[in-house]
Each structure stands twice: as C-alpha cells, then as structure tokens.
CSV table of C-alpha atoms in Angstrom, one decimal:
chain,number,residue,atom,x,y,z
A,269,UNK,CA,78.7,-1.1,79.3
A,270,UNK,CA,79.2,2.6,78.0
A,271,UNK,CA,76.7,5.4,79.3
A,272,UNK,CA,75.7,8.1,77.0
A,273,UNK,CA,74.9,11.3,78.9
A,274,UNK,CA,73.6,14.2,76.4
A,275,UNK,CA,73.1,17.2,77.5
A,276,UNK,CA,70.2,19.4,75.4
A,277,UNK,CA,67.4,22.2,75.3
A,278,UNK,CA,64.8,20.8,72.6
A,279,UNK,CA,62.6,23.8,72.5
A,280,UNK,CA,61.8,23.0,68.6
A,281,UNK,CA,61.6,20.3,66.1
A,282,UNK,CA,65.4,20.8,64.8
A,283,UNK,CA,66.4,20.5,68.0
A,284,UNK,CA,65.0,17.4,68.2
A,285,UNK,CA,65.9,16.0,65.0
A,286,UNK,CA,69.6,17.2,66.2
A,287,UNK,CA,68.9,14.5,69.5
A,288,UNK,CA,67.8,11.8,67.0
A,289,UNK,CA,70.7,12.0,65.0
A,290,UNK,CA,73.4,11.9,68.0
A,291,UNK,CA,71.2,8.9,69.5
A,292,UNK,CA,70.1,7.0,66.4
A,293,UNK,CA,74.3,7.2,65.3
A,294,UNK,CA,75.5,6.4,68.7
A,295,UNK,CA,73.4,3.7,68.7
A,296,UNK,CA,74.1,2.1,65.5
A,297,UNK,CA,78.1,2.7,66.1
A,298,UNK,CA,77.4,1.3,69.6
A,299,UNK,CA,75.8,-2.0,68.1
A,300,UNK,CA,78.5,-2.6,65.6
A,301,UNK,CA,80.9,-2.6,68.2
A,302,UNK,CA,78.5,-5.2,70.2
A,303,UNK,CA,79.2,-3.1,73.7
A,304,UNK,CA,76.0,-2.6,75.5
A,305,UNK,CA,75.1,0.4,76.7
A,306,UNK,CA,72.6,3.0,77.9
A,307,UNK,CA,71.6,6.9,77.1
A,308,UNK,CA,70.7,9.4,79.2
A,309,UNK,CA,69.2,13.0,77.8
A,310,UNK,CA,69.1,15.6,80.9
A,311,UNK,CA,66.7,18.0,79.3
A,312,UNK,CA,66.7,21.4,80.1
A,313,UNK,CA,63.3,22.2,78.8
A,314,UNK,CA,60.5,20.7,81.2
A,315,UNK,CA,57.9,21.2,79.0
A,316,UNK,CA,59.4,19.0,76.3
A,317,UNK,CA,57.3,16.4,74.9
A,318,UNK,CA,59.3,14.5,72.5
A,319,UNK,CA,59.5,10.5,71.9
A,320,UNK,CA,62.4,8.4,71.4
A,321,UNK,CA,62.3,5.1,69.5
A,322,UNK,CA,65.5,3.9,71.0
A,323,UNK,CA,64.9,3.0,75.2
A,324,UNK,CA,67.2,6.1,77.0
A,325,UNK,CA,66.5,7.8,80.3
A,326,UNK,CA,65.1,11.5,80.0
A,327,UNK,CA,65.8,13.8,83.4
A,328,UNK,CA,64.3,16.9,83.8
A,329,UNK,CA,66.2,19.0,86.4
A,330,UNK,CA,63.9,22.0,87.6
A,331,UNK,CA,66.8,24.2,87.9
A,332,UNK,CA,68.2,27.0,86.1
A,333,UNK,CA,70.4,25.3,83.2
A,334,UNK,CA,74.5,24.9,84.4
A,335,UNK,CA,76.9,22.9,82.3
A,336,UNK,CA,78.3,20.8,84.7
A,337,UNK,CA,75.4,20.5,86.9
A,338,UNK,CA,73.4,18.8,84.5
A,339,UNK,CA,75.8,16.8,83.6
A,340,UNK,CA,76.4,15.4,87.3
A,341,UNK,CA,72.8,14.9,87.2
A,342,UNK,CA,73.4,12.4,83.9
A,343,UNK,CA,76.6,11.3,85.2
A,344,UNK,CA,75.4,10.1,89.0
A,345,UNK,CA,72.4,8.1,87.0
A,346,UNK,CA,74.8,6.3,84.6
A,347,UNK,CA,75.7,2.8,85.2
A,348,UNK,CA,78.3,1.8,82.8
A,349,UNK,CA,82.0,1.3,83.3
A,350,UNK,CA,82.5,4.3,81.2
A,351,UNK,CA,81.0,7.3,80.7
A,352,UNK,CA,80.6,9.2,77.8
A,353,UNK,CA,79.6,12.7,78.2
A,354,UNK,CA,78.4,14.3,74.3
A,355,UNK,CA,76.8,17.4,73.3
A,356,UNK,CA,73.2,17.1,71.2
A,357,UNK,CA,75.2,18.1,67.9
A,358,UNK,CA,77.3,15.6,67.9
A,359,UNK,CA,77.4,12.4,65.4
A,360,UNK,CA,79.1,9.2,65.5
A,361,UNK,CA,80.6,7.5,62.4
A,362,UNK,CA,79.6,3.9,62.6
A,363,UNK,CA,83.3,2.9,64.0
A,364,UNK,CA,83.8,5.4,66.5
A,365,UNK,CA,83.1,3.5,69.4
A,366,UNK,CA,85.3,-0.1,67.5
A,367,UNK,CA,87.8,2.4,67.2
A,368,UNK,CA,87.2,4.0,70.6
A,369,UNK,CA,87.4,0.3,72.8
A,370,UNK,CA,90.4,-1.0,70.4
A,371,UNK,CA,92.6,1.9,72.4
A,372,UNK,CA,90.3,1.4,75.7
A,373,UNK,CA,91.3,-2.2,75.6
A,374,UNK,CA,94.5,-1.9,74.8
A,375,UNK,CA,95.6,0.9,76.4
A,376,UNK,CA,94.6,0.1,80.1
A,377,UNK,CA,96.3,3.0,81.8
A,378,UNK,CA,94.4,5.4,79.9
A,379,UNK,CA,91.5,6.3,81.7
A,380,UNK,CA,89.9,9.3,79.6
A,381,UNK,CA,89.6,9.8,75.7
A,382,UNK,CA,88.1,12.2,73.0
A,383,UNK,CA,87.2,11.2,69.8
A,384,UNK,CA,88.2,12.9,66.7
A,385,UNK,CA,86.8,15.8,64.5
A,386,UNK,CA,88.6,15.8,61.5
A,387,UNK,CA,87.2,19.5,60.7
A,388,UNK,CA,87.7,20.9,64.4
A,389,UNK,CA,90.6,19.7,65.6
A,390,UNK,CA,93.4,21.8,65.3
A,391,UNK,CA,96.2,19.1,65.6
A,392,UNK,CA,98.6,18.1,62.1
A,393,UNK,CA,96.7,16.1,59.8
A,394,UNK,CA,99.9,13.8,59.5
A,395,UNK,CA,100.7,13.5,63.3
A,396,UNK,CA,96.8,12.2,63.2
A,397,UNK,CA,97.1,9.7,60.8
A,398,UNK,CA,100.2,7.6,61.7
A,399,UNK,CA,98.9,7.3,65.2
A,400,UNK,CA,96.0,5.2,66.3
A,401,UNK,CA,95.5,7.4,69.9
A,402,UNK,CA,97.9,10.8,71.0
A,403,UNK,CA,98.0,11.3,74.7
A,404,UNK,CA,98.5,14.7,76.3
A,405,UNK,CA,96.0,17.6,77.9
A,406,UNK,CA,95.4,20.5,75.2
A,407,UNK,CA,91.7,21.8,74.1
A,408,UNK,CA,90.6,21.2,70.8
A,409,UNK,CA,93.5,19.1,70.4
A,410,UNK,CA,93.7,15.9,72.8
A,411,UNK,CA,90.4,17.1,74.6
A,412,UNK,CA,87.4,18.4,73.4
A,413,UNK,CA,84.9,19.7,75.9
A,414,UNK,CA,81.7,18.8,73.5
A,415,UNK,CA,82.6,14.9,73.8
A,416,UNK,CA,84.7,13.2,76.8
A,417,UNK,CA,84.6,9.4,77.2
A,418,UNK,CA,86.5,8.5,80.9
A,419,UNK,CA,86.5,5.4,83.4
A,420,UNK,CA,83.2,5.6,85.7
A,421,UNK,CA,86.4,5.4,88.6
A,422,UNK,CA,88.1,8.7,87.1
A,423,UNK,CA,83.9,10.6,87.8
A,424,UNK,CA,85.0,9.3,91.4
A,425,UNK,CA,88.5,10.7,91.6
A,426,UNK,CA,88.3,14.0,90.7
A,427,UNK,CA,84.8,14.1,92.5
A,428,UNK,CA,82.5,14.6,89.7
A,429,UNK,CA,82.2,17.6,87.6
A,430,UNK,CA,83.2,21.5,89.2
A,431,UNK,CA,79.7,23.3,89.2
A,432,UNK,CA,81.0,26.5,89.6
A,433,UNK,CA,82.0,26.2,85.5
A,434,UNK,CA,78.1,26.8,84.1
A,435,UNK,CA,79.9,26.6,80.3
A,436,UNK,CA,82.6,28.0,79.8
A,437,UNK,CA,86.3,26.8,80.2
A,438,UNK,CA,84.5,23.6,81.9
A,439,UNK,CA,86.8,22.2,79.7
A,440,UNK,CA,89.7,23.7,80.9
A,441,UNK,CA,88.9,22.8,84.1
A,442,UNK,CA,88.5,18.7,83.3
A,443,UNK,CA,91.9,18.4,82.0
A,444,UNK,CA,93.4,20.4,85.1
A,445,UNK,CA,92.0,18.1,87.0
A,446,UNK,CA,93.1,14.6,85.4
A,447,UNK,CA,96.2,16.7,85.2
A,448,UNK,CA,96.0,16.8,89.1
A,449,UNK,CA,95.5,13.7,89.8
A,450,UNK,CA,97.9,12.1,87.2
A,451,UNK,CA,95.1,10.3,84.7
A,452,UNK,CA,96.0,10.0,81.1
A,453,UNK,CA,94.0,11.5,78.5
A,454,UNK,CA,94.4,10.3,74.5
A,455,UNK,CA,92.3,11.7,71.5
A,456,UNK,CA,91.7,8.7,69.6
A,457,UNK,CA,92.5,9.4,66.0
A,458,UNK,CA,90.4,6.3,63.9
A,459,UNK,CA,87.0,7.5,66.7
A,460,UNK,CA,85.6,9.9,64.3
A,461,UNK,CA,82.6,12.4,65.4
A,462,UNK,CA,81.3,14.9,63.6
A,463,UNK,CA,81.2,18.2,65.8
A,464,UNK,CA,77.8,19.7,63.7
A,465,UNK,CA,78.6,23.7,65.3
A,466,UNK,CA,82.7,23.2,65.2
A,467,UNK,CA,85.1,25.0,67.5
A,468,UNK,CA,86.5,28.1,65.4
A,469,UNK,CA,85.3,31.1,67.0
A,470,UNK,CA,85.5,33.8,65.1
A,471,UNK,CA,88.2,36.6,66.7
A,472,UNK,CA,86.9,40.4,66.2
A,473,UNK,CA,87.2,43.6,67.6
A,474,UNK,CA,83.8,44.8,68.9
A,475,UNK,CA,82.5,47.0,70.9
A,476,UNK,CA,82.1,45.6,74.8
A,477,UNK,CA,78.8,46.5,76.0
A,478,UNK,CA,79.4,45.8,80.1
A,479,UNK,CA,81.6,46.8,82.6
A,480,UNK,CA,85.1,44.8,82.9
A,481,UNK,CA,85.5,42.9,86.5
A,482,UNK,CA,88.4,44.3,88.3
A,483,UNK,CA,89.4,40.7,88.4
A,484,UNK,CA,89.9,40.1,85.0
A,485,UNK,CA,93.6,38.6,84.2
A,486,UNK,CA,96.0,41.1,83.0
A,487,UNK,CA,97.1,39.6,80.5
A,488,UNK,CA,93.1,38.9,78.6
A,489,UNK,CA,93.5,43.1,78.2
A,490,UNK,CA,97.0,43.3,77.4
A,491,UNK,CA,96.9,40.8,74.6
A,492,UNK,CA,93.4,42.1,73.4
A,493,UNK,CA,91.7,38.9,73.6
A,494,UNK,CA,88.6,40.5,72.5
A,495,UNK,CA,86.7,37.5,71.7
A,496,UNK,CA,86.9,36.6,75.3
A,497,UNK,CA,86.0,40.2,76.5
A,498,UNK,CA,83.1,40.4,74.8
A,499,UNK,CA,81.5,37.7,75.7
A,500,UNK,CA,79.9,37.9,79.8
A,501,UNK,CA,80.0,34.5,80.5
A,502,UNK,CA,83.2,33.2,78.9
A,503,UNK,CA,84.6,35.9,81.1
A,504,UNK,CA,83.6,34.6,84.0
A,505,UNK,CA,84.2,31.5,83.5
A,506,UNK,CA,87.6,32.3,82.6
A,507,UNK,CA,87.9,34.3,85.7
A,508,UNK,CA,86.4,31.4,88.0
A,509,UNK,CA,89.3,29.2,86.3
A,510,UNK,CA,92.1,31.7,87.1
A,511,UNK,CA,90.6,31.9,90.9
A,512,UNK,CA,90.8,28.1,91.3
A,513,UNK,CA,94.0,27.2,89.7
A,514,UNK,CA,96.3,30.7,89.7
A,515,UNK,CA,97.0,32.8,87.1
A,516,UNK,CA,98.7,31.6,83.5
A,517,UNK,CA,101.9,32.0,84.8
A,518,UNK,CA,101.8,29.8,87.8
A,519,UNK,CA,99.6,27.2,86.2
A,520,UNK,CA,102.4,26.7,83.6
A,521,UNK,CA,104.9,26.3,86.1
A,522,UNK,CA,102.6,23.5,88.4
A,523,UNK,CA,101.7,21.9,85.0
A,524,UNK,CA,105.7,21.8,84.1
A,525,UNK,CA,106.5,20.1,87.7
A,526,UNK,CA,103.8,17.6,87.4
A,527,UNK,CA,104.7,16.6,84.0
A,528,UNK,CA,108.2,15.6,85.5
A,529,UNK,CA,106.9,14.0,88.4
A,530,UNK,CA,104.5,11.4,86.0
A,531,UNK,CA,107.7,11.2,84.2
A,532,UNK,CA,109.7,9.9,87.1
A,533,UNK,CA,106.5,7.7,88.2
A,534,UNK,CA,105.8,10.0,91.2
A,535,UNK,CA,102.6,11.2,89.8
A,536,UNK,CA,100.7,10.8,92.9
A,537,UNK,CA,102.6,14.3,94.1
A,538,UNK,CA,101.1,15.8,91.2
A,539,UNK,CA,97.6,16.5,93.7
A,540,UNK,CA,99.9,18.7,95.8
A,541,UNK,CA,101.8,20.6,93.1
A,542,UNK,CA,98.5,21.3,90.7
C-alpha cells in the first residue's frame, strides 16, 4: 500500500478545487496501477469545512503551520509500505504511479524516488528520455522537494523529517540525509506530475527590506544571491542548513568522501563522514 500525505491551507474554493484535483488524479493513477492505498490531507486551516468524495484522513494540527512538522504529523499516521509526501498543486498523469512501481519493483535497492515534471525539471530532455529512472541527489533534478515517494523504513532511518526546516531548503536537508545514511534516490523519468506553481524563481535585484543575520554564509553576499537575500525565511532556512551540515565548502568535501565510500560498498561510514 502507498500513503498519500498532502500537505495544504484551503482557506477558499480554488484551494479546494486545487486538493480535488491532486486527490481525484492520484486516485485514478493509483487504481490503474491496482496498488491500494490511503490519503491523508494535514490541513492547516481548522476552520475548514470541505468534503471529499474519495475516503482520506483529514488532521488538523492546532499549531502554527511548519513544513516538516506537518508533514510528520501525516507521515506517523500513514500505514503503507511507502510513503508519498505531495504538495496540494500537484497532479498525477494516469501512469505515474505504473510507471512509479515498475522502477520500485525492479529496482529494490532504491529506497526513495521523485517523479517527473517535464516543465520544472532542469535535467537534459535527452538524458530523460533514454532512461526509465536516473539516480543521484540534486534539487529540481533527481529530487524535488514538492513530491518525494521513499520506503516507510527510510521515515525510520533518518528519524523522520528535521523540524527545525519550516520550508525552506527542507529539501536540501532530505537528500543530505539519505546522502548520510547511504539510501538511493532515482527521479523516475516515465512518473509524470504536473508541478501546477513550477520551480523557476525568478532572480532580481531588489531592495532588502530587513536586517542581514551576521550568520549569513559569505559566499550568499559575495555572489549576490539576491533572490535568497530578500526573502526572510529562505534565509533562515538556508542558514539553519549551513549550521547543521557546515558551510558549502565542507559539505562538498563530506559529499565527495561519501560518494567513494558507496562506491567501494562501505557506505555505512558515510553516517560518520556526512
């Protein structure tokens, strides 16, 4: 069985047309491929009062909403062997999830996947194409933060989902961890989604309108990475990343050592090195 955990805040009527249509093509792609399964919604807005044709589990935490947070809450609910972990604006072509489990099945010491956004994702349309699943650890590429499918035993591994990421770079921080602890992610290539907002972010020079933390990484100011810099919270989350796993330079370097170590099946050092 697959759980569906979806993460929203249906404060209108698109909002909750945007649910439907990540449910209602989930469902449909998850009854083609004949693999039970069950959805969870962790709804941030308690005093939503919407109904849902297909059966799915609503939670409504009465907390302050935080990325990862919620989706522990989702997460420690789910019973399936995998978990699937989707933004609201996401929607399933009817053979994602065939596609998905062809390369589950398959592949059995790959433990994590993303599915594939063929107007988001920034790898070569022809690497894509003659490759039914690409392995390897990079955002927007092999991983993408708004849709992660992994093993119910990889949740237990890393120990469920770093709270101290509210948003951003929670991403990041997932694929240093199976980086860590030597599990395999693969974007599957034929599991296509449709990411409704996208991943381009638009990269201008405007005018920042709070005070700079003193712990900001260097290199964010040097290279001008105003995008980043204007924008609060991505700055802390990028700072709360740098804190936990040391600053660009080093994280190469551990990333580099680990790589080798998988390589030369020693990737159970790679917890000590990352």
């Amino acid at each position: 069985m697959i759980s569906l955990v979806i993460l929203s805040n249906t404060n209108s009527d698109a909002i909750y047309n945007m649910n439907l249509n990540c449910i209602n093509s989930f469902v449909k792609s998850a009854k083609l491929a004949k693999i039970p399964f069950e959805i969870i919604l962790v709804e941030s807005n308690t005093n939503a009062d919407y109904n849902y044709k297909e059966a799915i589990i609503v939670i409504k935490p009465n907390t302050i909403f935080n990325f990862h947070k919620f989706a522990n809450i989702g997460l420690r609910q789910a019973r399936g062997t995998y978990f699937m972990l989707s933004n609201n604006d996401v929607v399933f072509d009817e053979n994602c999830v065939i596609a998905l489990f062809k390369v589950v099945n398959e592949q059995k010491n790959i433990k994590s996947f993303s599915p594939y956004d063929v107007k988001s994702n920034k790898l070569p349309k022809a690497l894509v194409n003659n490759q039914s699943y690409i392995e390897g650890f990079e955002i927007q590429k092999h991983l993408t933060g708004w849709c992660i499918i992994m093993h119910k035993d990889v949740y237990k591994i890393i120990n469920g989902l770093d709270e101290r990421f509210d948003f951003y770079y929670a991403d990041n921080d997932y694929a240093m961890q199976l980086q860590k602890y030597d599990i395999k992610h693969a974007l599957v290539t034929k599991a296509h989604v449709e990411h409704l907002e996208g991943q381009n972010t638009i990269k201008e020079k405007s005018k920042i309108d709070f005070s700079i933390p003193k712990d900001t990484p260097k290199y964010i100011i040097k290279e001008q990475w105003i995008w980043v810099l204007n924008n609060k919270k991505m700055l802390e989350g990028l700072i709360v990343f740098h804190k936990k796993w040391g600053t660009r330079k080093r994280i190469k370097i551990k990333l580099l050592l680990a790589k080798n170590c998988s390589n030369l099946g020693l990737g159970y050092l790679n917890r000590y090195i990352v």
